[in-house]
Amino acid sequence: MAKKSLETLTESMFYVLLALSQGDKCGTEITDFICNLTRQRVKIGPATLYTILGKFEHEHIICEIAVEGRKRTYTLSDKGQHLLQMEIRRLELCLADVKALF
């Protein structure tokens, strides 16, 4: 059976959505937010970041809201907020499974 697009997010995708859930951000602000939140555990390079942003924009998960030269600012759409909440719930269920074993 074919996997639905964005049914399960990668770690990088999850953190990009999490960053944008805290307010509108440009690419640099997103990577800085993720590095600070994860204490440098998760680092997303520019190629990965802009691939994710492009896919999310194409799927209407985020919207580009401002352009200043090469700086583009993004916001999370309602669809993106819903996707983030669904992923948080999935991760909570995974954690509950682990806790049930230990």
PDB file of C-alpha atoms in Angstrom, residues 9-72:
ATOM      1  CA  LEU A   9       7.077  13.383   9.712  1.00  0.00           C
ATOM      2  CA  THR A  10      10.840  13.126   9.841  1.00  0.00           C
ATOM      3  CA  GLU A  11      12.541  14.573  12.906  1.00  0.00           C
ATOM      4  CA  SER A  12      13.633  17.601  10.865  1.00  0.00           C
ATOM      5  CA  MET A  13      10.097  18.180   9.558  1.00  0.00           C
ATOM      6  CA  PHE A  14       8.690  17.952  13.080  1.00  0.00           C
ATOM      7  CA  TYR A  15      11.118  20.544  14.414  1.00  0.00           C
ATOM      8  CA  VAL A  16      10.467  22.936  11.511  1.00  0.00           C
ATOM      9  CA  LEU A  17       6.740  22.825  12.295  1.00  0.00           C
ATOM     10  CA  LEU A  18       7.459  23.198  16.000  1.00  0.00           C
ATOM     11  CA  ALA A  19       9.591  26.281  15.313  1.00  0.00           C
ATOM     12  CA  LEU A  20       6.878  27.889  13.197  1.00  0.00           C
ATOM     13  CA  SER A  21       4.245  27.092  15.829  1.00  0.00           C
ATOM     14  CA  GLN A  22       6.053  29.622  18.008  1.00  0.00           C
ATOM     15  CA  GLY A  23       5.701  32.437  15.470  1.00  0.00           C
ATOM     16  CA  ASP A  24       6.626  33.502  11.964  1.00  0.00           C
ATOM     17  CA  LYS A  25      10.274  32.869  11.087  1.00  0.00           C
ATOM     18  CA  CYS A  26      12.768  32.985   8.241  1.00  0.00           C
ATOM     19  CA  GLY A  27      15.107  30.076   7.516  1.00  0.00           C
ATOM     20  CA  THR A  28      17.911  31.290   9.773  1.00  0.00           C
ATOM     21  CA  GLU A  29      15.495  31.878  12.642  1.00  0.00           C
ATOM     22  CA  ILE A  30      14.088  28.371  12.193  1.00  0.00           C
ATOM     23  CA  THR A  31      17.521  26.717  12.351  1.00  0.00           C
ATOM     24  CA  ASP A  32      18.577  28.870  15.329  1.00  0.00           C
ATOM     25  CA  PHE A  33      15.355  27.997  17.176  1.00  0.00           C
ATOM     26  CA  ILE A  34      15.862  24.269  16.567  1.00  0.00           C
ATOM     27  CA  CYS A  35      19.528  24.325  17.617  1.00  0.00           C
ATOM     28  CA  ASN A  36      18.690  26.234  20.809  1.00  0.00           C
ATOM     29  CA  LEU A  37      15.670  24.088  21.698  1.00  0.00           C
ATOM     30  CA  THR A  38      17.526  20.805  21.188  1.00  0.00           C
ATOM     31  CA  ARG A  39      20.800  22.067  22.704  1.00  0.00           C
ATOM     32  CA  GLN A  40      22.560  21.433  19.355  1.00  0.00           C
ATOM     33  CA  ARG A  41      21.310  17.815  19.178  1.00  0.00           C
ATOM     34  CA  VAL A  42      19.330  18.522  15.998  1.00  0.00           C
ATOM     35  CA  LYS A  43      21.031  20.551  13.288  1.00  0.00           C
ATOM     36  CA  ILE A  44      19.335  21.102   9.958  1.00  0.00           C
ATOM     37  CA  GLY A  45      21.501  22.157   7.034  1.00  0.00           C
ATOM     38  CA  PRO A  46      20.333  24.687   4.451  1.00  0.00           C
ATOM     39  CA  ALA A  47      19.624  22.102   1.737  1.00  0.00           C
ATOM     40  CA  THR A  48      17.467  20.005   4.065  1.00  0.00           C
ATOM     41  CA  LEU A  49      15.688  23.057   5.463  1.00  0.00           C
ATOM     42  CA  TYR A  50      14.795  24.557   2.101  1.00  0.00           C
ATOM     43  CA  THR A  51      13.703  21.169   0.743  1.00  0.00           C
ATOM     44  CA  ILE A  52      11.332  20.830   3.712  1.00  0.00           C
ATOM     45  CA  LEU A  53      10.092  24.417   3.379  1.00  0.00           C
ATOM     46  CA  GLY A  54       9.442  23.913  -0.333  1.00  0.00           C
ATOM     47  CA  LYS A  55       7.512  20.695   0.273  1.00  0.00           C
ATOM     48  CA  PHE A  56       5.514  22.244   3.112  1.00  0.00           C
ATOM     49  CA  GLU A  57       4.691  25.297   1.023  1.00  0.00           C
ATOM     50  CA  HIS A  58       3.613  23.107  -1.908  1.00  0.00           C
ATOM     51  CA  GLU A  59       1.336  21.104   0.436  1.00  0.00           C
ATOM     52  CA  HIS A  60      -0.096  24.331   1.992  1.00  0.00           C
ATOM     53  CA  ILE A  61       1.297  23.423   5.411  1.00  0.00           C
ATOM     54  CA  ILE A  62       3.151  26.730   5.603  1.00  0.00           C
ATOM     55  CA  CYS A  63       2.766  30.031   3.769  1.00  0.00           C
ATOM     56  CA  GLU A  64       5.413  32.498   2.700  1.00  0.00           C
ATOM     57  CA  ILE A  65       4.306  35.846   4.146  1.00  0.00           C
ATOM     58  CA  ALA A  66       7.207  38.196   3.433  1.00  0.00           C
ATOM     59  CA  VAL A  67      10.201  38.526   1.128  1.00  0.00           C
ATOM     60  CA  GLU A  68      13.074  40.953   1.743  1.00  0.00           C
ATOM     61  CA  GLY A  69      15.820  40.308  -0.789  1.00  0.00           C
ATOM     62  CA  ARG A  70      16.753  36.663  -0.240  1.00  0.00           C
ATOM     63  CA  LYS A  71      15.097  36.517   3.197  1.00  0.00           C
ATOM     64  CA  ARG A  72      11.725  34.762   3.150  1.00  0.00           C
TER      65      ARG A  72
END
